[in-house]
Coordinates of C-alpha atoms in Angstrom, one line a residue:
M1 CA -54.6 131.6 -136.2
M2 CA -57.9 130.0 -136.7
Q3 CA -58.9 129.3 -140.3
V4 CA -62.2 129.1 -142.2
Y5 CA -63.0 127.5 -145.5
L6 CA -65.6 129.2 -147.7
L7 CA -67.3 126.6 -149.9
P8 CA -69.8 127.0 -152.9
S9 CA -73.3 125.7 -153.1
S10 CA -74.4 123.6 -156.1
K11 CA -77.5 123.6 -158.3
K12 CA -76.9 119.9 -159.0
Q13 CA -78.2 118.0 -155.9
S14 CA -79.0 114.6 -154.7
R15 CA -82.7 113.7 -154.5
M16 CA -82.1 111.1 -151.9
V17 CA -84.6 110.9 -149.0
L18 CA -83.7 109.7 -145.5
G19 CA -86.9 110.5 -143.8
K20 CA -85.2 111.7 -140.7
Y21 CA -86.0 115.4 -140.8
T22 CA -88.4 117.6 -142.7
L23 CA -88.3 121.3 -143.6
K24 CA -90.2 122.1 -140.4
D25 CA -87.4 120.5 -138.3
F26 CA -84.9 122.8 -139.9
F27 CA -86.4 125.8 -138.2
T28 CA -87.0 124.0 -134.8
E29 CA -84.0 121.6 -134.3
E30 CA -80.9 123.6 -133.4
S31 CA -78.6 120.7 -134.1
I32 CA -79.3 120.8 -137.8
N33 CA -79.3 124.6 -138.3
R34 CA -76.1 126.5 -137.4
F35 CA -77.1 130.0 -138.5
R36 CA -80.4 130.5 -136.8
E37 CA -80.2 134.3 -137.1
L38 CA -80.9 133.9 -140.9
D39 CA -84.2 132.1 -140.4
D40 CA -86.5 135.1 -141.0
K41 CA -85.0 135.8 -144.4
R42 CA -85.0 132.1 -145.3
I43 CA -88.7 131.8 -144.5
E44 CA -89.4 134.8 -146.6
L45 CA -87.6 133.2 -149.6
L46 CA -89.3 129.8 -149.1
K47 CA -92.6 131.5 -149.6
V48 CA -91.7 132.0 -153.3
I49 CA -89.2 129.2 -153.9
S50 CA -90.4 125.6 -154.0
C51 CA -88.4 123.0 -152.1
Q52 CA -88.7 119.3 -151.2
E53 CA -89.8 118.7 -147.6
E54 CA -87.3 115.9 -146.7
L55 CA -83.8 117.0 -145.7
L56 CA -80.3 115.7 -146.2
P57 CA -77.0 117.0 -144.7
V58 CA -75.4 119.6 -146.9
W59 CA -72.4 117.4 -147.7
R60 CA -74.7 114.7 -149.0
R61 CA -77.3 117.0 -150.7
Y62 CA -74.9 118.9 -152.9
A63 CA -73.4 117.2 -156.0
G64 CA -71.7 118.7 -159.0
P65 CA -68.0 118.9 -159.8
F66 CA -66.8 120.4 -156.5
W67 CA -68.8 118.2 -154.2
N68 CA -68.4 115.0 -156.1
S69 CA -64.6 115.6 -156.2
L70 CA -64.5 116.5 -152.5
E71 CA -66.0 113.1 -151.7
F72 CA -66.6 114.1 -148.1
W73 CA -68.3 110.8 -147.2
V74 CA -65.0 108.8 -147.7
L75 CA -62.8 111.1 -145.7
P76 CA -61.5 109.9 -142.3
P77 CA -63.7 111.0 -139.4
K78 CA -61.0 113.4 -138.1
V79 CA -60.9 115.2 -141.4
Q80 CA -64.7 115.3 -141.7
N81 CA -64.9 116.9 -138.2
H82 CA -62.2 119.4 -139.1
L83 CA -64.1 120.5 -142.2
A84 CA -67.4 120.5 -140.5
E85 CA -66.1 122.7 -137.7
N86 CA -64.3 125.2 -140.0
S87 CA -66.3 125.4 -143.2
V88 CA -69.1 127.8 -144.3
V89 CA -71.2 127.1 -147.3
I90 CA -72.6 130.1 -149.2
S91 CA -76.2 129.3 -150.3
P92 CA -78.6 131.2 -152.5
V93 CA -81.6 129.9 -150.5
F94 CA -80.2 129.6 -146.9
G95 CA -77.5 132.3 -146.9
L96 CA -74.9 130.5 -144.9
L97 CA -74.7 126.8 -143.9
S98 CA -72.6 124.4 -142.0
L99 CA -71.6 121.1 -143.7
N100 CA -73.7 119.2 -141.2
D101 CA -76.8 121.4 -141.6
W102 CA -79.8 119.5 -143.1
I103 CA -81.4 121.1 -146.2
P104 CA -84.1 120.2 -148.7
Y105 CA -83.7 119.5 -152.4
C106 CA -83.9 123.0 -153.9
Q107 CA -82.2 123.9 -157.2
A108 CA -82.3 127.7 -157.0
Q109 CA -79.0 129.3 -158.1
W110 CA -77.5 132.7 -157.6
S111 CA -79.3 135.4 -159.6
K112 CA -79.1 139.1 -159.5
E113 CA -82.3 139.2 -157.3
L114 CA -80.9 136.7 -154.8
R115 CA -77.5 138.4 -154.6
S116 CA -79.3 141.6 -153.9
F117 CA -81.6 139.9 -151.3
W118 CA -78.7 138.4 -149.4
R119 CA -75.8 140.9 -149.9
E120 CA -76.3 143.3 -146.9
T121 CA -77.1 140.5 -144.5
L122 CA -74.2 138.2 -145.5
K123 CA -71.7 141.0 -145.4
G124 CA -72.8 141.9 -141.9
I125 CA -72.6 138.4 -140.5
S126 CA -69.4 137.5 -142.4
R127 CA -67.5 140.6 -141.1
E128 CA -67.8 139.3 -137.6
L129 CA -67.6 135.6 -138.5
L130 CA -64.3 136.0 -140.3
K131 CA -62.7 138.5 -137.9
D132 CA -59.0 137.7 -137.3
K133 CA -59.3 134.4 -139.2
V134 CA -57.2 133.0 -142.1
V135 CA -59.8 132.5 -144.8
F136 CA -59.4 130.0 -147.6
S137 CA -61.9 130.8 -150.4
F138 CA -63.1 128.1 -152.8
L139 CA -65.8 130.4 -154.1
G140 CA -66.4 132.0 -157.5
K141 CA -66.1 135.7 -157.8
E142 CA -69.9 136.3 -157.5
E143 CA -70.2 134.4 -154.3
L144 CA -67.1 135.9 -152.8
S145 CA -68.5 139.4 -153.6
L146 CA -71.3 138.7 -151.0
I147 CA -68.8 138.2 -148.2
D148 CA -67.0 140.9 -146.2
T149 CA -63.4 139.8 -145.7
S150 CA -62.2 143.2 -144.4
S151 CA -61.7 141.9 -140.9
C152 CA -59.9 138.7 -141.7
Q153 CA -56.1 138.2 -141.2
K154 CA -55.5 136.7 -144.7
L155 CA -57.7 135.9 -147.7
I156 CA -56.3 133.0 -149.7
T157 CA -57.5 132.2 -153.2
F158 CA -56.3 129.7 -155.8
E159 CA -55.6 129.8 -159.5
F160 CA -54.9 126.8 -161.7
Y161 CA -53.0 126.5 -164.9
K162 CA -52.8 123.5 -167.3
R163 CA -49.3 124.1 -168.9
E164 CA -49.6 127.9 -169.6
R165 CA -53.4 128.1 -169.9
R166 CA -55.6 129.2 -167.0
V167 CA -58.2 126.6 -165.9
Y168 CA -61.6 128.3 -165.5
R169 CA -63.7 125.2 -164.9
D170 CA -61.7 124.6 -161.8
Q171 CA -64.2 123.3 -159.3
P172 CA -62.6 119.8 -159.1
H173 CA -59.2 121.4 -158.7
K174 CA -60.5 123.5 -155.8
A175 CA -62.0 120.4 -154.2
Y176 CA -58.7 118.4 -154.4
T177 CA -56.9 121.4 -153.0
L178 CA -59.3 121.6 -150.1
R179 CA -58.9 117.9 -149.4
Y180 CA -55.1 118.1 -149.4
I181 CA -55.2 121.1 -147.0
A182 CA -57.8 119.4 -144.7
E183 CA -56.3 115.9 -144.7
R184 CA -52.9 117.4 -143.5
Q185 CA -54.5 120.4 -141.7
L186 CA -52.1 122.8 -143.4
G187 CA -52.0 126.4 -142.3
Y188 CA -51.1 129.6 -144.1
E189 CA -47.4 129.0 -143.6
H190 CA -47.5 125.6 -145.4
L191 CA -49.1 126.6 -148.7
T192 CA -46.0 125.7 -150.8
V193 CA -46.4 122.0 -150.1
I194 CA -49.8 121.7 -151.7
N195 CA -49.8 119.2 -154.6
F196 CA -52.2 116.7 -156.1
Y197 CA -52.1 114.6 -159.3
D198 CA -49.5 116.6 -161.3
Y199 CA -50.4 120.0 -159.9
K200 CA -47.9 121.9 -157.7
V201 CA -47.6 125.4 -156.3
E202 CA -45.7 127.6 -158.8
S203 CA -46.0 130.9 -157.0
I204 CA -47.6 132.6 -154.0
R205 CA -48.4 136.3 -154.6
E206 CA -49.3 138.5 -151.7
E207 CA -50.9 141.9 -151.8
G208 CA -51.7 143.1 -148.3
K209 CA -53.9 140.5 -146.7
R210 CA -54.8 138.9 -150.1
V211 CA -52.8 135.8 -151.0
R212 CA -53.1 134.3 -154.5
V213 CA -51.8 130.8 -154.8
V214 CA -51.0 129.7 -158.3
L215 CA -50.8 125.9 -159.1
K216 CA -49.6 124.5 -162.4
G217 CA -49.8 121.1 -163.9
Q218 CA -49.7 119.3 -167.2
G219 CA -53.3 118.3 -167.1
A220 CA -52.5 114.6 -167.3
Y221 CA -55.3 113.6 -164.9
I222 CA -57.8 116.5 -164.6

């Protein structure tokens, strides 16, 4: 079964400028904009949200705990390609993005208004996009609520515990989990082998198509 990784956006972003593309190119160059069907809504938003003109690839633009821990730029090309082909980033400004899409510096974050603006559109697109796929979600609850996973084969989420206490600021943990899965190209049937630092899978709890993977560690490293 094909699998898809759902990844979060980030308010914290790099201000780096490469000078290769501008915002105009985002709407005209197909190679840097995977989800062209969202352009009308994006243009509508950009009339009221201020963004930098110069663009960077998503994996280089986003910073913050998840993206800094993922360190996409140091991964082997084979792993980068696997992630780029199978990942979808949920964005408050652009809706859905590929890792290799180019976007401007724009610090808008999810708000009640933006969730309302995108919900119907994202649910419609994601229902078809995720059909019959195994979905690994690294999103928070609010972002995941914008996605329709009813058509997927499995929806896999992760919980982390430091000793007996739930870890809620878990973005680095999610990034390390994604790296481990992507570097080894693990499928749904290999979830029990996931481990990084001193975290290991303690249990896998299935309720229908929903699969909750619980990892526990001593917190010696993160």
